[in-house]
């Protein structure tokens, strides 16, 4: 059985941190495994996308963090956004999953 390839990142604006000229990937606001296959998506830069999945389980994302507004309102995400906005568009910081997320998978 062949595995589907992820779409290649495209250059654009991150809908979460609002940085311009960054590589973006499609983020399912409701995870696909939680019924979000045909629901809304957002174009996120790679650091924002990785950070979201490092901080939260798919259950948490589906239950209450399934809009850009709810993600921005989260205290931890807000701190990350303040920091990432100061970084150049080419920055790809190292992201580690939180212990909270590592323990859930």
Tab-separated table of C-alpha atoms in Angstrom:
chain	number	residue	atom	x	y	z
A	1	UNK	CA	0.000	0.000	0.000
A	2	UNK	CA	1.468	3.360	-0.974
A	3	UNK	CA	1.424	6.281	1.375
A	4	UNK	CA	0.061	9.618	0.131
A	5	UNK	CA	2.685	12.308	-0.159
A	6	UNK	CA	2.149	15.525	1.731
A	7	UNK	CA	1.644	18.520	-0.521
A	8	UNK	CA	4.780	20.577	-1.044
A	9	UNK	CA	4.989	23.786	0.974
A	10	UNK	CA	4.092	26.931	-0.948
A	11	UNK	CA	5.292	30.486	-0.426
A	12	UNK	CA	2.691	32.801	1.098
A	13	UNK	CA	1.322	34.298	4.299
A	14	UNK	CA	0.840	32.301	7.482
A	15	UNK	CA	-2.757	32.686	8.621
A	16	UNK	CA	-1.772	32.222	12.273
A	17	UNK	CA	1.328	34.367	12.840
A	18	UNK	CA	0.652	36.585	9.794
A	19	UNK	CA	4.280	36.506	8.606
A	20	UNK	CA	4.707	37.105	4.860
A	21	UNK	CA	6.808	35.212	2.309
A	22	UNK	CA	7.018	32.021	4.376
A	23	UNK	CA	6.625	28.425	3.260
A	24	UNK	CA	3.108	27.351	4.214
A	25	UNK	CA	1.432	23.991	4.594
A	26	UNK	CA	-2.231	23.082	4.923
A	27	UNK	CA	-3.409	22.602	8.514
A	28	UNK	CA	-6.773	20.929	9.096
A	29	UNK	CA	-8.416	23.017	11.818
A	30	UNK	CA	-10.271	19.891	12.912
A	31	UNK	CA	-7.826	16.966	12.598
A	32	UNK	CA	-8.674	14.511	9.827
A	33	UNK	CA	-8.737	11.623	12.286
A	34	UNK	CA	-11.433	13.513	14.217
A	35	UNK	CA	-13.696	14.080	11.220
A	36	UNK	CA	-12.019	17.131	9.723
A	37	UNK	CA	-11.191	15.715	6.297
A	38	UNK	CA	-13.740	17.941	4.557
A	39	UNK	CA	-13.822	20.773	7.097
A	40	UNK	CA	-11.874	24.043	7.155
A	41	UNK	CA	-8.148	24.361	6.690
A	42	UNK	CA	-5.619	27.142	7.193
A	43	UNK	CA	-2.293	27.862	5.515
A	44	UNK	CA	0.295	27.865	8.300
A	45	UNK	CA	4.026	28.392	8.166
A	46	UNK	CA	6.011	25.302	9.029
A	47	UNK	CA	7.064	26.525	12.525
A	48	UNK	CA	3.471	27.404	13.508
A	49	UNK	CA	2.152	24.101	12.160
A	50	UNK	CA	4.776	22.082	14.017
A	51	UNK	CA	4.272	24.069	17.221
A	52	UNK	CA	0.497	23.491	17.225
A	53	UNK	CA	0.965	19.727	16.923
A	54	UNK	CA	3.767	19.746	19.502
A	55	UNK	CA	1.573	21.491	22.083
A	56	UNK	CA	-1.796	19.818	21.609
A	57	UNK	CA	-3.215	16.377	20.962
A	58	UNK	CA	-5.628	15.892	18.075
A	59	UNK	CA	-8.395	15.444	20.648
A	60	UNK	CA	-7.647	18.876	22.132
A	61	UNK	CA	-7.497	20.487	18.704
A	62	UNK	CA	-10.850	18.974	17.707
A	63	UNK	CA	-12.544	19.800	21.015
A	64	UNK	CA	-11.797	23.476	21.308
A	65	UNK	CA	-8.825	24.709	19.331
A	66	UNK	CA	-10.324	24.356	15.875
A	67	UNK	CA	-10.346	28.001	14.773
A	68	UNK	CA	-7.537	30.462	14.208
A	69	UNK	CA	-9.110	32.736	16.826
A	70	UNK	CA	-9.142	30.025	19.505
A	71	UNK	CA	-5.527	29.121	18.735
A	72	UNK	CA	-4.427	32.770	18.967
A	73	UNK	CA	-6.334	33.168	22.247
A	74	UNK	CA	-4.454	30.276	23.863
A	75	UNK	CA	-1.809	31.683	26.227
A	76	UNK	CA	0.936	29.280	25.160
A	77	UNK	CA	0.313	29.816	21.454
A	78	UNK	CA	0.161	33.592	21.965
A	79	UNK	CA	3.640	33.545	23.518
A	80	UNK	CA	4.987	31.522	20.617
A	81	UNK	CA	3.363	33.921	18.116
A	82	UNK	CA	4.972	36.940	19.795
A	83	UNK	CA	8.352	35.242	19.421
A	84	UNK	CA	7.979	33.801	15.880
A	85	UNK	CA	6.828	37.139	14.441
A	86	UNK	CA	10.302	38.508	15.225
A	87	UNK	CA	12.033	35.715	13.286
A	88	UNK	CA	13.011	35.922	9.608
A	89	UNK	CA	10.754	34.091	7.118
A	90	UNK	CA	13.444	31.480	6.510
A	91	UNK	CA	13.732	30.532	10.198
A	92	UNK	CA	12.842	26.916	10.965
A	93	UNK	CA	13.243	26.621	14.736
A	94	UNK	CA	13.561	23.243	16.374
A	95	UNK	CA	10.283	22.126	17.932
A	96	UNK	CA	9.966	19.511	20.669
A	97	UNK	CA	6.701	17.882	21.624
A	98	UNK	CA	5.552	18.787	25.095
A	99	UNK	CA	5.555	16.026	27.709
A	100	UNK	CA	1.787	16.404	27.785
A	101	UNK	CA	1.514	15.448	24.099
A	102	UNK	CA	4.231	12.765	24.221
A	103	UNK	CA	2.343	11.006	26.999
A	104	UNK	CA	-0.918	10.937	25.031
A	105	UNK	CA	0.351	9.183	21.915
